[in-house]
mmCIF file of C-alpha atoms and ligand atoms in Angstrom:
data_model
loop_
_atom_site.group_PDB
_atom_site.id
_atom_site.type_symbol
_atom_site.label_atom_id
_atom_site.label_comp_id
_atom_site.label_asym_id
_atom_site.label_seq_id
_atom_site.Cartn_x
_atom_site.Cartn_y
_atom_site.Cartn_z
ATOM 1 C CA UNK A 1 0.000 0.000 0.000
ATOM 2 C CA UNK A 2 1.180 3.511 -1.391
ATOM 3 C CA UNK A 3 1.504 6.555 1.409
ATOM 4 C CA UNK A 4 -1.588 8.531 1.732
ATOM 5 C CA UNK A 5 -0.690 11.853 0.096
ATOM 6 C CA UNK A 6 -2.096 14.645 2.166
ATOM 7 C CA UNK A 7 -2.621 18.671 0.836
ATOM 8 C CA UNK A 8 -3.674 21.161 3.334
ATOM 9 C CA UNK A 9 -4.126 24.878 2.670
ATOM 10 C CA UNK A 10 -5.567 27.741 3.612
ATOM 11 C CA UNK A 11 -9.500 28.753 3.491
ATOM 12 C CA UNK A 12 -11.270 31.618 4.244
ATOM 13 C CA UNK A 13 -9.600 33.971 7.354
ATOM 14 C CA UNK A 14 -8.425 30.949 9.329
ATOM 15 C CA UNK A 15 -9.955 27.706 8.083
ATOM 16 C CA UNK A 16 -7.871 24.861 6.578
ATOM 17 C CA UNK A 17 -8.966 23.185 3.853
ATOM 18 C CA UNK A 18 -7.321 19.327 3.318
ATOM 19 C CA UNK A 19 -7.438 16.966 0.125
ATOM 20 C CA UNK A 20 -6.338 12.913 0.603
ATOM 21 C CA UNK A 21 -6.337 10.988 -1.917
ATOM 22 C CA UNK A 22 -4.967 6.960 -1.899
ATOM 23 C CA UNK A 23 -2.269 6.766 -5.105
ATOM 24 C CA UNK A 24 -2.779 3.366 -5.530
ATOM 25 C CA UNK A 25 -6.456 4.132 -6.462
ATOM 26 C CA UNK A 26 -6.983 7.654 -7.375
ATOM 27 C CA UNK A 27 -9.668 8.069 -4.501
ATOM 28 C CA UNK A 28 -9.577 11.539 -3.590
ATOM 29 C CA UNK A 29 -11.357 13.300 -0.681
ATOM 30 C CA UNK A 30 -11.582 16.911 0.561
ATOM 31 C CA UNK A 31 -12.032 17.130 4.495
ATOM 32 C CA UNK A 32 -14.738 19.752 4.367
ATOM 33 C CA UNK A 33 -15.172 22.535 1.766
ATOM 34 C CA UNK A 34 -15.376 26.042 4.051
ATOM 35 C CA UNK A 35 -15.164 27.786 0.137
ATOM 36 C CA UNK A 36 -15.585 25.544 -3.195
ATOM 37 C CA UNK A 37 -13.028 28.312 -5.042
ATOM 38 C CA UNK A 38 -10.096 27.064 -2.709
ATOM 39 C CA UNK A 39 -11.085 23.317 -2.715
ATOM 40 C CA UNK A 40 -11.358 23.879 -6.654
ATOM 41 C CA UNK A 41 -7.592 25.436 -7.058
ATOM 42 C CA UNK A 42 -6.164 22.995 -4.908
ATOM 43 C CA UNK A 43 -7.357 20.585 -6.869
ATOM 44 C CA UNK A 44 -6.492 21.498 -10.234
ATOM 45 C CA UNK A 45 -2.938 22.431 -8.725
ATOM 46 C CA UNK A 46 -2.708 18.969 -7.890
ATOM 47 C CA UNK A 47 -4.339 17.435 -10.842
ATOM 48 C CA UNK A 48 -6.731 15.544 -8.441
ATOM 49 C CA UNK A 49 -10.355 14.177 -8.753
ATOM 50 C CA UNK A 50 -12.293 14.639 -6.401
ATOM 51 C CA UNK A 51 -14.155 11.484 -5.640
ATOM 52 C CA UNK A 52 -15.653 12.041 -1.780
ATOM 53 C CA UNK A 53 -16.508 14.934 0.813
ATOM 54 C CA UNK A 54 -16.185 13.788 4.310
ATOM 55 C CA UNK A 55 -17.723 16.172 6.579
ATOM 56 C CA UNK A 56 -16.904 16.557 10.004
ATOM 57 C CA UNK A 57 -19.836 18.960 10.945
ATOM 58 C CA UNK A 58 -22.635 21.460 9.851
ATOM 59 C CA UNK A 59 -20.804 24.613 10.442
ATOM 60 C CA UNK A 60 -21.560 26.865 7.485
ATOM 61 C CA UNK A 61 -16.873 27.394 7.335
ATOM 62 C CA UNK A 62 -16.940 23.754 7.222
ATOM 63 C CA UNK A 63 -19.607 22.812 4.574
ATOM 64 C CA UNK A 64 -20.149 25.715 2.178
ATOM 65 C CA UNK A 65 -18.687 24.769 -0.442
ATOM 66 C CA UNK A 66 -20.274 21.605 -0.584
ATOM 67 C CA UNK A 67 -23.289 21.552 -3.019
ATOM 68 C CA UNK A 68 -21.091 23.287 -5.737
ATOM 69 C CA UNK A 69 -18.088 20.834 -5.358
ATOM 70 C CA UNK A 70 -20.745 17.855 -5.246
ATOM 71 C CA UNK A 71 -22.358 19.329 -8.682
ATOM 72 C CA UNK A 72 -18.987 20.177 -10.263
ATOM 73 C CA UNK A 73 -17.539 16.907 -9.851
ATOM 74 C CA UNK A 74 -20.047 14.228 -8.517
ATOM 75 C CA UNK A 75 -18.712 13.448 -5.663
ATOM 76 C CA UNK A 76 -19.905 11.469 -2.995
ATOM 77 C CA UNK A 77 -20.850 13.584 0.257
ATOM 78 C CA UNK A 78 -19.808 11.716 3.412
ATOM 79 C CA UNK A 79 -20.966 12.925 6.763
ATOM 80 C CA UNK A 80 -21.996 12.661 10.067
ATOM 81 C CA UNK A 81 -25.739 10.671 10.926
ATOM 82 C CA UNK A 82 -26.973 13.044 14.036
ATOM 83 C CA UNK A 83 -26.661 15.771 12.305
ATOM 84 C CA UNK A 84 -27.581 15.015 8.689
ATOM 85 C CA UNK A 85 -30.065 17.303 7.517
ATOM 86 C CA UNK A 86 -27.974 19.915 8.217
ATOM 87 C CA UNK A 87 -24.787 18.486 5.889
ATOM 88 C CA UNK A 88 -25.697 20.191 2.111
ATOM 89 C CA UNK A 89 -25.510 16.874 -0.157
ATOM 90 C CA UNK A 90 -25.372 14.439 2.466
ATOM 91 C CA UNK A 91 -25.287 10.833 0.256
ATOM 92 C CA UNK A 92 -23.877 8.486 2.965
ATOM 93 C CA UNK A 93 -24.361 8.945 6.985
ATOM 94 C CA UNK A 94 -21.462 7.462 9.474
ATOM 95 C CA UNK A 95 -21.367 7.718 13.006
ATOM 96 C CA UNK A 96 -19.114 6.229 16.159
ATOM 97 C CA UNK A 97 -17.626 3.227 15.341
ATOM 98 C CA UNK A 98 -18.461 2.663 11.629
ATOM 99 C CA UNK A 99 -15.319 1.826 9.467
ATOM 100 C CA UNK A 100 -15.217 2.588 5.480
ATOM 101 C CA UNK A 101 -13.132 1.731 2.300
ATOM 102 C CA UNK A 102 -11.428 4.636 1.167
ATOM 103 C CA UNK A 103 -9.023 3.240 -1.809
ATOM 104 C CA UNK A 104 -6.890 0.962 0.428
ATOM 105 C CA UNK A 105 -7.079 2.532 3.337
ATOM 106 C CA UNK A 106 -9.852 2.191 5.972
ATOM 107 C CA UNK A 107 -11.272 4.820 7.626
ATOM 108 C CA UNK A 108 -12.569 4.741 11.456
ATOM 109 C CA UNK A 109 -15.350 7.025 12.530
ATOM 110 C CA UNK A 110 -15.405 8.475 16.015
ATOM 111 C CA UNK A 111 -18.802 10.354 17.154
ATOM 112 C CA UNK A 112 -16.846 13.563 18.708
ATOM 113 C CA UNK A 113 -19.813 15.809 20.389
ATOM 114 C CA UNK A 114 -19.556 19.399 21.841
ATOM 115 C CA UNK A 115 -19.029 21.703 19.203
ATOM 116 C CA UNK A 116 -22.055 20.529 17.561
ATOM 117 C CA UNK A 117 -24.359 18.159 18.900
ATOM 118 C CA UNK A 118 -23.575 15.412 15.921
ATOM 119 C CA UNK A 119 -20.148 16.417 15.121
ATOM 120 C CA UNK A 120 -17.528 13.399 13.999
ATOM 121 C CA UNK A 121 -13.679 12.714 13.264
ATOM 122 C CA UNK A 122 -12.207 10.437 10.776
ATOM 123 C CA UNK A 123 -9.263 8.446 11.862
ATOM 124 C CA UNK A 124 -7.130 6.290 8.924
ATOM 125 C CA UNK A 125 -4.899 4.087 11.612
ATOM 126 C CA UNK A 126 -2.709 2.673 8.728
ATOM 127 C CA UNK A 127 -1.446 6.392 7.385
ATOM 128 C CA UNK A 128 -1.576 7.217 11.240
ATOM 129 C CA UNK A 129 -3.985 10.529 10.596
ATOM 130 C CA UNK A 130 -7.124 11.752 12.241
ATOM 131 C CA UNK A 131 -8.952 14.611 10.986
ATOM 132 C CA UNK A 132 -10.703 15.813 13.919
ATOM 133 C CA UNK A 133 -12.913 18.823 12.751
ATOM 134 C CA UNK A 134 -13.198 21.504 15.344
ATOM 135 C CA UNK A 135 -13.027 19.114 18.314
ATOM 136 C CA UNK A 136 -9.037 19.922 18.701
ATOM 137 C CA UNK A 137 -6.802 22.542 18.172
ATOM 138 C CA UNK A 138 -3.423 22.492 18.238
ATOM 139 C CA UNK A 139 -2.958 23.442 22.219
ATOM 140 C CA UNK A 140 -6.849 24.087 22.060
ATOM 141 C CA UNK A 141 -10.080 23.022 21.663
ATOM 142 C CA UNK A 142 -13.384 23.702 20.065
ATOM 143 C CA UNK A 143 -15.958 26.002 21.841
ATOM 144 C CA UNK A 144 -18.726 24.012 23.320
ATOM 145 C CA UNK A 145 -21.767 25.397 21.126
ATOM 146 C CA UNK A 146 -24.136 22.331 20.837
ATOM 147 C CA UNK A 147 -22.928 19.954 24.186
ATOM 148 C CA UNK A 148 -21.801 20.131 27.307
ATOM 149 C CA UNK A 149 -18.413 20.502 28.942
ATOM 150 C CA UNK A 150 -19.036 16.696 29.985
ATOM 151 C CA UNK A 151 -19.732 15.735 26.625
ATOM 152 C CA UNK A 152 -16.462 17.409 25.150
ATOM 153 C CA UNK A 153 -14.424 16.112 27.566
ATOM 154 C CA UNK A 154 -15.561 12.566 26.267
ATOM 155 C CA UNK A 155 -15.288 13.677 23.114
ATOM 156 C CA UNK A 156 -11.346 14.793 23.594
ATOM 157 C CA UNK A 157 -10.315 11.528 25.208
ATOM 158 C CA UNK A 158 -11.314 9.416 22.406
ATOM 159 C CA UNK A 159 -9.049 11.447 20.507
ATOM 160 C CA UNK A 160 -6.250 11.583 23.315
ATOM 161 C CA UNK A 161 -6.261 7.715 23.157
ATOM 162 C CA UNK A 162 -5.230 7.254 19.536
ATOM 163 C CA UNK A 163 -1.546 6.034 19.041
ATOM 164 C CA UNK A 164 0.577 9.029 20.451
ATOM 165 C CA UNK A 165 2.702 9.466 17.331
ATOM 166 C CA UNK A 166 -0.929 9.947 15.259
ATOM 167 C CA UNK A 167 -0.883 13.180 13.143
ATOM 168 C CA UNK A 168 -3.874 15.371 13.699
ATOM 169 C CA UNK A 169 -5.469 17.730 11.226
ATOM 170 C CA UNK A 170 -7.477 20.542 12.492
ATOM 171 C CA UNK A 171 -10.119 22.995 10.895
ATOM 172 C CA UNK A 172 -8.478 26.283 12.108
ATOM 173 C CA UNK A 173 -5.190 27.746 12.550
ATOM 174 C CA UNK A 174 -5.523 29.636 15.812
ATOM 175 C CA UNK A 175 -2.496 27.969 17.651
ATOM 176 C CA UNK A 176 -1.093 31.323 18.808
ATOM 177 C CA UNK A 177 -3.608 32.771 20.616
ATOM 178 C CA UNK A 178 -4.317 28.923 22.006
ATOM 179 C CA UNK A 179 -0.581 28.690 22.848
ATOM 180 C CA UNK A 180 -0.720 32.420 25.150
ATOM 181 C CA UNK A 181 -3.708 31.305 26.867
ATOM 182 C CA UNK A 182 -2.001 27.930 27.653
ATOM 183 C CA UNK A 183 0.695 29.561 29.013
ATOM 184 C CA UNK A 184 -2.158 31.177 31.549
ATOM 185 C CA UNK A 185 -2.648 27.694 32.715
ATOM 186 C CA UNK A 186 1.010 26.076 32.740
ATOM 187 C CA UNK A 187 3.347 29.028 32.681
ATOM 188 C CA UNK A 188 6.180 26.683 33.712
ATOM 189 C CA UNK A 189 5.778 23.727 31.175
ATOM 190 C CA UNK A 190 8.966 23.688 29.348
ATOM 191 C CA UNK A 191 7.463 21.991 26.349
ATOM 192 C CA UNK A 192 4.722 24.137 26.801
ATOM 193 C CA UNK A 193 7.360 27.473 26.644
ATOM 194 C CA UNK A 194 9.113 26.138 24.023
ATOM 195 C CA UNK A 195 6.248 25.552 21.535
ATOM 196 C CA UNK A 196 4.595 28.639 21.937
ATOM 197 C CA UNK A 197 7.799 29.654 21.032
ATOM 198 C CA UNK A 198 8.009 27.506 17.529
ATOM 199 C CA UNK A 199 4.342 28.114 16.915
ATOM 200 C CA UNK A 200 4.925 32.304 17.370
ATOM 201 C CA UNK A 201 7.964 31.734 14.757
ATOM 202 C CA UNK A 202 6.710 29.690 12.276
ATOM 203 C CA UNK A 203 3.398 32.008 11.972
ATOM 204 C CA UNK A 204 5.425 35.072 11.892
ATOM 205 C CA UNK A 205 7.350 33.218 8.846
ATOM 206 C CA UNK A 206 3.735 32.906 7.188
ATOM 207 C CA UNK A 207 3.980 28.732 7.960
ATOM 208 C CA UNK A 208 0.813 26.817 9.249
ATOM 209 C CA UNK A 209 1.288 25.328 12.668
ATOM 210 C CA UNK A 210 -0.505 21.811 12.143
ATOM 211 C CA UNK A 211 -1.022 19.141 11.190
ATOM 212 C CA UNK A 212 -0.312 18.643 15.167
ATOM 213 C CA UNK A 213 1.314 15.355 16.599
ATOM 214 C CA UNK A 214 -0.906 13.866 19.278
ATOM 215 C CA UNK A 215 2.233 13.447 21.766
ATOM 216 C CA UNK A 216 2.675 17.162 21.713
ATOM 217 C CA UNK A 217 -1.207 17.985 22.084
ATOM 218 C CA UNK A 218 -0.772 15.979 25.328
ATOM 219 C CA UNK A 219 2.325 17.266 26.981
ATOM 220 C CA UNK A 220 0.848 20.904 26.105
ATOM 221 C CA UNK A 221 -1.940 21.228 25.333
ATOM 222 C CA UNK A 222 -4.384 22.663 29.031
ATOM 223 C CA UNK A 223 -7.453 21.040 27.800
ATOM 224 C CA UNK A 224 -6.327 17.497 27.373
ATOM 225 C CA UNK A 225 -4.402 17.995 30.667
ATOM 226 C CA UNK A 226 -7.242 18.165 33.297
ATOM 227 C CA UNK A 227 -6.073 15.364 35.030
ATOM 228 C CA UNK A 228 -2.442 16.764 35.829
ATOM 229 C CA UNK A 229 -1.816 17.485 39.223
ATOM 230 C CA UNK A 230 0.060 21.378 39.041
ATOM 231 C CA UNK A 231 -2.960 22.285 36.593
ATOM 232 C CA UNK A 232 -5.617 20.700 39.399
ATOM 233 C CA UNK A 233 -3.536 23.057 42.178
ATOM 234 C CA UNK A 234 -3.632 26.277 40.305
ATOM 235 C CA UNK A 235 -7.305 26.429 39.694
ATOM 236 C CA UNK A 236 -7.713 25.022 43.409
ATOM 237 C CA UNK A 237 -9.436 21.969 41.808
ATOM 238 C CA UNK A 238 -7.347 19.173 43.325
ATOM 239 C CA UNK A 239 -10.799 16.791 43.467
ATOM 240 C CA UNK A 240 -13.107 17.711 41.295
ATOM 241 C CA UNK A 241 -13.313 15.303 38.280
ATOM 242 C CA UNK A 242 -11.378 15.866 35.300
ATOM 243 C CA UNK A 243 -14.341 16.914 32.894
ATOM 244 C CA UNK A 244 -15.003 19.925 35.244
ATOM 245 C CA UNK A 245 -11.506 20.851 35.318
ATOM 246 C CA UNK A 246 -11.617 20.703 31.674
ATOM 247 C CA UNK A 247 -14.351 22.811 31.942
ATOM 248 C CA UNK A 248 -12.999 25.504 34.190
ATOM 249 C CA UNK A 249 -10.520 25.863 31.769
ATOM 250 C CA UNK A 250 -12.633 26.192 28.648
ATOM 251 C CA UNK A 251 -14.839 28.906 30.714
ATOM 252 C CA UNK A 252 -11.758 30.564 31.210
ATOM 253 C CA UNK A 253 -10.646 30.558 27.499
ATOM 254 C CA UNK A 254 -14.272 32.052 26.669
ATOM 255 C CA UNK A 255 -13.597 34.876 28.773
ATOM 256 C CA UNK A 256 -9.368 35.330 27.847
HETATM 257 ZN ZN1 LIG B 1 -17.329 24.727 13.702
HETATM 258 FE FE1 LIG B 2 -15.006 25.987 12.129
#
């Protein structure tokens, strides 16, 4: 089996768009379409064809590009079951636990709630990739629109649990401002300091900041960390469970 070749770029002010596509097949797919003008260029630039859409949720920056990249090319529109109706194009509906073909590769399907109520990621274990949506951020997380804090923290540690070295792709670049509020929460993590450090350089040098590695979400990253004990003592939460520590420190991102 051929590497999965991977092409992320830019969309709208701070969405990422991503095309995969399996060599050995030809089987292309664009992880959300925020515009269809971006997800069109990238395309042609790589002399793709698009042959899926796998949506990760409704969110108008995530799926508006959809119907006129479905009509252009007839693509099949992937996308997540408890939230459907609200996916433009939907043809096939997944949810937690349901495993596709895509070319060679198979593709696992985790329900991640929180942002929105129905919201999924797509994990392909054999090119060691997830494509997690707006679920996680690269030393952040999603805001909790449609769920609970309870429900996101569930959400998170499905995704924490996935092989350490797995690369995760994430629907925003906002890993600066995530990276100066983590330092609010862990000023003296060295491998905290030190990527907020890379992440400030390579943005100032115009380079995107993900795909993330999963090991570095986790040494870093606050709201994956709720169970870590100098975290716990600075918000005076030593026994609370973790999902409302995780959720004192989301409240306190919505108000940074
Ligand atoms: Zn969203
Ligand atoms: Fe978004």
């Amino acid at each position: 089996m051929a590497a999965l070749e991977i092409h992320q770029f830019p969309c709208l002010s701070d969405n990422y768009g991503v095309l995969i596509r399996d060599p050995d097949t030809g089987v292309t797919a664009a992880i959300d379409v925020p515009e269809a003008g971006k997800v069109r260029d990238a395309l042609a630039a790589k002399g793709w064809k698009l042959t899926h859409i796998l949506a990760t949720h409704h969110h108008n920056d995530h799926t508006a590009g959809n119907l006129e990249i479905k009509a252009e090319t007839g693509c099949t529109v992937i996308g997540p079951r408890a939230e459907a109706a609200r996916i433009p194009g939907i043809d096939t509906q997944v949810g937690q636990g349901d495993r596709f073909k895509f070319g060679s590769f198979d593709v696992e399907v985790l329900d991640t709630p929180g942002h929105t109520a129905g919201h999924i990621s797509y994990v392909i274990p054999a090119a060691g990739v997830a494509f997690v949506g707006d679920t996680l951020f690269a030393m952040g997380c999603g805001r909790i629109i449609e769920g609970d804090p309870e429900m996101m923290w569930t959400s998170l540690q499905k995704i924490a649990r996935l092989p350490a070295e797995t690369r995760i792709y994430c629907g925003h670049e906002y890993t600066v401002a995530n990276a100066r509020f983590a330092l609010t929460i862990e000023p003296d993590n060295a491998a905290l300091v030190r990527r907020a450090a890379e992440v400030e350089a390579l943005r100032a040098a115009g380079k995107p900041t993900l795909p993330t590695l999963l090991a570095d979400e986790l040494a870093t990253n606050p709201f994956l960390r709720a169970p870590n004990a100098g975290i716990r003592r600075r918000l005076g939460m030593e026994k609370s469970a973790d999902w409302q520590v995780f959720g004192e420190v989301r409240e306190r991102k919505n108000k940074s």
